[in-house]
Short mmCIF file of C-alpha atoms and ligand atoms in Angstrom, two decimals:
data_model
loop_
_atom_site.label_atom_id
_atom_site.label_comp_id
_atom_site.label_asym_id
_atom_site.label_seq_id
_atom_site.Cartn_x
_atom_site.Cartn_y
_atom_site.Cartn_z
CA MET A 79 0.00 0.00 0.00
CA SER A 80 1.31 3.46 -0.88
CA VAL A 81 1.87 5.86 2.00
CA HIS A 82 2.33 8.78 -0.39
CA LYS A 83 0.45 11.78 1.04
CA GLU A 84 -1.58 13.88 -1.44
CA VAL A 85 -0.34 17.47 -1.37
CA LYS A 86 -3.15 20.01 -1.16
CA LYS A 87 -2.51 22.63 -3.85
CA VAL A 88 -2.95 26.33 -3.12
CA THR A 89 -5.82 27.89 -5.09
CA THR A 90 -6.91 31.48 -5.73
CA HIS A 91 -10.00 30.73 -3.63
CA GLN A 92 -7.83 29.62 -0.71
CA LEU A 93 -5.87 32.89 -0.86
CA GLN A 94 -9.12 34.79 -0.51
CA GLU A 95 -10.07 32.58 2.45
CA MET A 96 -6.68 33.35 4.01
CA LYS A 97 -7.41 37.07 3.82
CA ARG A 98 -10.82 36.50 5.42
CA ARG A 99 -9.33 34.67 8.38
CA GLY A 100 -6.35 37.02 8.70
CA GLU A 101 -3.66 34.52 7.68
CA LYS A 102 -0.83 36.28 5.83
CA ILE A 103 0.13 35.10 2.35
CA ALA A 104 3.82 34.40 1.61
CA MET A 105 4.96 34.85 -1.99
CA LEU A 106 8.44 34.70 -3.55
CA THR A 107 9.79 34.82 -7.09
CA ALA A 108 11.35 31.88 -8.94
CA TYR A 109 12.56 31.52 -12.49
CA ASP A 110 14.09 28.03 -12.59
CA TYR A 111 13.38 24.43 -11.58
CA THR A 112 15.91 24.01 -8.76
CA MET A 113 15.04 27.20 -6.89
CA ALA A 114 11.30 26.64 -7.36
CA LYS A 115 11.59 23.12 -5.93
CA ILE A 116 13.29 24.38 -2.76
CA ILE A 117 10.81 27.25 -2.31
CA ASP A 118 7.78 25.02 -2.89
CA HIS A 119 9.14 22.39 -0.51
CA ALA A 120 9.62 25.08 2.14
CA GLY A 121 5.85 25.69 2.02
CA ILE A 122 5.44 28.97 0.14
CA ASP A 123 1.85 29.88 -0.83
CA VAL A 124 2.50 31.62 -4.16
CA ILE A 125 5.43 31.56 -6.57
CA LEU A 126 5.69 34.51 -8.92
CA VAL A 127 7.55 33.98 -12.17
CA GLY A 128 8.23 37.71 -12.27
CA ASP A 129 9.49 39.68 -15.21
CA SER A 130 12.23 40.63 -12.71
CA ALA A 131 13.84 37.61 -14.45
CA SER A 132 14.89 40.27 -16.95
CA ASN A 133 17.10 41.83 -14.23
CA VAL A 134 18.00 38.86 -12.07
CA MET A 135 18.48 36.13 -14.66
CA ALA A 136 19.40 38.06 -17.80
CA GLY A 137 21.20 41.09 -16.35
CA HIS A 138 19.09 43.75 -18.06
CA GLU A 139 18.75 47.13 -16.38
CA THR A 140 14.93 47.09 -16.65
CA THR A 141 12.14 44.54 -17.02
CA LEU A 142 11.28 45.80 -20.51
CA PRO A 143 13.44 43.54 -22.72
CA ILE A 144 12.14 40.14 -21.56
CA THR A 145 9.93 38.42 -24.14
CA LEU A 146 6.80 36.29 -23.88
CA ASP A 147 8.73 33.19 -25.01
CA GLN A 148 11.42 33.83 -22.39
CA MET A 149 8.75 34.16 -19.68
CA ILE A 150 7.24 30.87 -20.87
CA TYR A 151 10.65 29.18 -20.67
CA HIS A 152 11.08 30.35 -17.04
CA ALA A 153 7.47 29.50 -16.12
CA SER A 154 7.57 25.98 -17.52
CA SER A 155 10.83 25.29 -15.62
CA VAL A 156 9.12 26.44 -12.41
CA ILE A 157 5.92 24.50 -13.07
CA ARG A 158 7.87 21.22 -13.43
CA ALA A 159 9.13 21.70 -9.85
CA ILE A 160 5.87 22.51 -8.08
CA ASP A 161 3.75 20.25 -5.87
CA ARG A 162 1.80 22.80 -3.85
CA ALA A 163 2.26 26.51 -4.61
CA LEU A 164 0.06 28.60 -6.87
CA VAL A 165 2.22 29.77 -9.79
CA VAL A 166 1.56 33.26 -11.18
CA VAL A 167 3.37 34.50 -14.29
CA ASP A 168 3.97 38.10 -15.32
CA LEU A 169 2.74 39.13 -18.75
CA PRO A 170 5.86 40.91 -20.05
CA PHE A 171 6.04 44.45 -21.38
CA GLY A 172 4.58 44.72 -24.88
CA SER A 173 2.53 41.53 -24.67
CA TYR A 174 -0.74 43.07 -23.42
CA GLN A 175 -0.76 46.86 -23.66
CA GLY A 176 -1.90 46.99 -27.32
CA ASN A 177 -5.50 45.86 -26.82
CA SER A 178 -7.55 43.27 -24.94
CA LYS A 179 -7.34 40.71 -27.76
CA GLU A 180 -3.54 40.86 -27.68
CA ALA A 181 -3.65 40.52 -23.87
CA LEU A 182 -5.87 37.44 -24.11
CA THR A 183 -3.67 35.85 -26.79
CA SER A 184 -0.57 36.37 -24.62
CA ALA A 185 -2.27 35.04 -21.48
CA ILE A 186 -3.53 31.93 -23.33
CA LYS A 187 -0.04 31.31 -24.73
CA ILE A 188 1.45 31.44 -21.21
CA MET A 189 -1.18 29.11 -19.76
CA LYS A 190 -1.01 26.62 -22.66
CA GLU A 191 2.76 26.46 -23.06
CA SER A 192 3.90 26.71 -19.43
CA GLY A 193 1.09 25.13 -17.42
CA ALA A 194 0.96 28.16 -15.09
CA HIS A 195 -2.06 28.80 -12.87
CA ALA A 196 -2.57 32.57 -13.26
CA VAL A 197 -1.12 35.70 -14.86
CA LYS A 198 -0.17 39.11 -13.47
CA LEU A 199 -0.52 42.45 -15.30
CA GLU A 200 0.73 45.90 -14.30
CA GLY A 201 -1.73 48.80 -14.32
CA GLY A 202 -5.15 50.04 -13.25
CA ARG A 203 -8.22 51.34 -15.09
CA GLU A 204 -6.33 51.50 -18.42
CA ILE A 205 -6.11 47.68 -18.58
CA LYS A 206 -9.60 46.91 -17.23
CA ASP A 207 -10.83 45.59 -20.62
CA SER A 208 -7.82 43.33 -20.95
CA ILE A 209 -8.30 41.91 -17.45
CA GLU A 210 -11.97 41.20 -18.13
CA ARG A 211 -11.23 39.55 -21.47
CA ILE A 212 -8.52 37.32 -19.94
CA LEU A 213 -10.90 36.37 -17.14
CA SER A 214 -13.62 35.54 -19.67
CA ALA A 215 -11.32 32.74 -20.88
CA GLY A 216 -11.15 31.36 -17.33
CA ILE A 217 -7.65 32.60 -16.59
CA PRO A 218 -7.17 34.04 -13.08
CA VAL A 219 -5.58 37.51 -13.01
CA MET A 220 -3.45 39.20 -10.33
CA GLY A 221 -3.16 43.00 -10.54
CA HIS A 222 -0.12 45.17 -9.79
CA LEU A 223 -0.28 48.84 -8.71
CA GLY A 224 2.06 51.43 -7.22
CA LEU A 225 5.57 51.21 -8.62
CA THR A 226 5.05 49.33 -11.87
CA PRO A 227 8.55 48.69 -13.27
CA GLN A 228 7.32 48.24 -16.86
CA SER A 229 6.51 52.00 -16.79
CA ILE A 230 9.92 53.04 -15.44
CA TYR A 231 10.55 55.45 -18.31
CA LYS A 232 7.28 57.23 -17.52
CA PHE A 233 8.10 57.49 -13.78
CA GLY A 234 11.80 58.26 -14.31
CA THR A 235 12.87 56.70 -10.97
CA TYR A 236 12.25 53.67 -8.74
CA THR A 237 11.29 55.84 -5.74
CA VAL A 238 8.19 55.39 -3.54
CA ARG A 239 4.93 56.00 -5.44
CA ALA A 240 1.64 57.63 -4.40
CA LYS A 241 3.04 59.89 -1.68
CA GLU A 242 0.79 62.73 -2.87
CA GLU A 243 -2.94 62.70 -2.14
CA GLU A 244 -4.03 62.73 -5.80
CA GLU A 245 -1.97 59.70 -6.80
CA ALA A 246 -2.93 57.90 -3.57
CA GLN A 247 -6.65 58.43 -4.26
CA ARG A 248 -6.21 57.26 -7.86
CA LEU A 249 -4.45 54.13 -6.59
CA ILE A 250 -7.30 53.31 -4.18
CA ASN A 251 -9.82 53.78 -7.01
CA ASP A 252 -7.72 51.59 -9.32
CA ALA A 253 -7.61 48.87 -6.65
CA LYS A 254 -11.42 48.95 -6.49
CA ILE A 255 -11.63 48.76 -10.30
CA LEU A 256 -9.29 45.75 -10.34
CA GLU A 257 -11.41 44.03 -7.71
CA GLU A 258 -14.62 44.77 -9.67
CA SER A 259 -12.97 43.51 -12.86
CA GLY A 260 -12.45 40.15 -11.15
CA CYS A 261 -8.76 40.08 -10.14
CA PHE A 262 -8.24 37.44 -7.44
CA ALA A 263 -5.43 39.41 -5.75
CA LEU A 264 -3.31 42.49 -6.13
CA VAL A 265 0.37 43.36 -5.68
CA VAL A 266 1.19 46.86 -4.41
CA GLU A 267 4.80 47.88 -4.83
CA LYS A 268 6.72 50.61 -3.00
CA ILE A 269 3.90 52.76 -1.65
CA PRO A 270 3.49 54.26 1.86
CA ALA A 271 2.49 51.63 4.46
CA LYS A 272 -0.54 53.68 5.55
CA LEU A 273 -1.90 53.83 2.01
CA ALA A 274 -1.25 50.10 1.43
CA ALA A 275 -3.21 49.26 4.60
CA GLU A 276 -6.03 51.50 3.42
CA VAL A 277 -6.10 49.69 0.06
CA SER A 278 -6.23 46.34 1.83
CA ASN A 279 -9.12 47.53 4.02
CA SER A 280 -11.05 48.95 1.04
CA ILE A 281 -11.21 45.73 -1.01
CA SER A 282 -11.99 42.10 -0.21
CA ILE A 283 -9.33 40.48 -2.42
CA PRO A 284 -5.85 39.88 -0.95
CA VAL A 285 -3.32 42.70 -1.27
CA ILE A 286 0.27 41.48 -1.38
CA GLY A 287 2.92 44.09 -0.70
CA ILE A 288 6.55 44.67 -1.61
CA GLY A 289 7.90 47.73 0.15
CA ALA A 290 4.36 48.46 1.31
CA GLY A 291 4.52 47.76 5.06
CA GLY A 292 2.82 45.17 7.25
CA GLY A 293 -0.80 46.29 6.99
CA VAL A 294 -1.46 44.26 3.83
CA ASP A 295 -2.54 40.63 3.42
CA GLY A 296 0.78 39.16 2.33
CA GLN A 297 4.35 39.88 1.30
CA VAL A 298 6.43 39.22 -1.79
CA LEU A 299 10.18 39.55 -2.29
CA VAL A 300 12.52 38.76 -5.14
CA THR A 301 14.17 35.54 -3.98
CA HIS A 302 17.67 36.45 -5.16
CA ASP A 303 17.45 39.67 -3.11
CA MET A 304 16.19 38.04 0.10
CA LEU A 305 18.90 35.39 -0.16
CA GLY A 306 21.56 38.12 -0.46
CA MET A 307 22.74 36.95 -3.89
CA THR A 308 22.30 40.46 -5.31
CA HIS A 309 24.42 42.61 -3.03
CA GLU A 310 24.33 45.89 -4.96
CA PHE A 311 20.53 46.26 -4.45
CA SER A 312 19.65 47.48 -0.93
CA PRO A 313 16.25 49.15 -0.66
CA ARG A 314 14.97 49.85 2.85
CA PHE A 315 12.15 47.28 2.53
CA LEU A 316 14.48 44.37 1.78
CA ARG A 317 15.18 41.89 4.58
CA ARG A 318 18.12 39.62 3.71
CA TYR A 319 17.76 36.13 5.20
CA LEU A 320 21.19 34.97 3.99
CA SER A 321 24.38 36.53 2.65
CA LEU A 322 24.78 34.18 -0.29
CA TYR A 323 26.89 36.57 -2.35
CA GLU A 324 29.65 36.32 0.26
CA SER A 325 29.28 32.60 1.01
CA MET A 326 29.08 31.64 -2.68
CA THR A 327 32.13 33.76 -3.48
CA GLY A 328 34.00 32.00 -0.65
CA ALA A 329 32.97 28.56 -1.97
CA PHE A 330 34.02 29.41 -5.53
CA GLN A 331 37.37 30.76 -4.32
CA GLN A 332 37.98 27.62 -2.26
CA TYR A 333 37.16 25.42 -5.29
CA ILE A 334 39.56 27.39 -7.50
CA LYS A 335 42.26 27.04 -4.83
CA ASP A 336 41.63 23.29 -4.45
CA VAL A 337 41.82 22.68 -8.20
CA LYS A 338 44.99 24.73 -8.61
CA SER A 339 46.68 23.09 -5.62
CA LYS A 340 45.61 19.60 -6.86
CA ASP A 341 43.75 19.05 -3.57
CA PHE A 342 40.57 18.32 -5.57
CA PRO A 343 39.78 15.59 -6.46
CA ASN A 344 41.29 13.40 -3.73
CA GLU A 345 41.48 9.57 -3.57
CA THR A 346 37.86 9.14 -2.49
CA GLU A 347 36.51 11.55 -5.12
CA GLN A 348 37.49 9.44 -8.13
CA TYR A 349 36.79 6.02 -9.70
O1 KIV B 654 8.66 40.88 -11.37
C1 KIV B 654 8.59 40.80 -10.13
O2 KIV B 654 9.43 40.17 -9.47
C2 KIV B 654 7.49 41.49 -9.46
C3 KIV B 654 7.54 41.59 -7.98
C4 KIV B 654 8.53 42.60 -7.56
C5 KIV B 654 6.21 41.85 -7.39
O3 KIV B 654 6.59 41.94 -10.10
#
């Protein structure tokens, strides 16, 4: 008899239940099989295949260059690793802003070719039609407001958004529009903690923050940042759980030394 225990998969409905009972949602990014396997095994609720892959994996300065096919490559690697987490994939810049038909085509391509569970789009009222059209095909949508890195050339900087009353009010209204459109959850990035808490209290879908304080329904970080692999990026909101840049550098240096000194491989490390 098999003793294999069925893993209960996280669903969009469960995330909404978590908000209702006050249980915080933990979300992290992943772009490859090995990292996704470790994160899923650790018990994360949501894995985001973020277009931050453009920065973290490909070394671009912004998220703009990453393509739909590249996002699908990352997403399908992640999906092969997952037993439990809900996997959300970013629609990359240029794959949905044209019109709602283009947005639907891109979302379907991601779902079909990667096996992902949901997509994420940046923006508010201006992408309402696209969100509704994607949802009409049965694809769950996560919204993203505040600092939206795909619009970096419009903003000009990566500083905190919505500090002024007018932008804050617009953000709250956008959050309500995204909820009405049918988004199952919302990311708010780099906005004042007070405003983020107000957004969370104004809508019934979960609000997941990055640089948005503790008054929201969950948190997301870029995994490579929280592991300390990216040491040149140090925003105030980032908590580093490891210093992998230093420990990996030490390991690589030791390996180089061992090879050069002929210490590696030794008698027991060969056939
Ligand atoms: O691409 C990404 O990693 C994101 C998170 C920062 C929310 O969108």
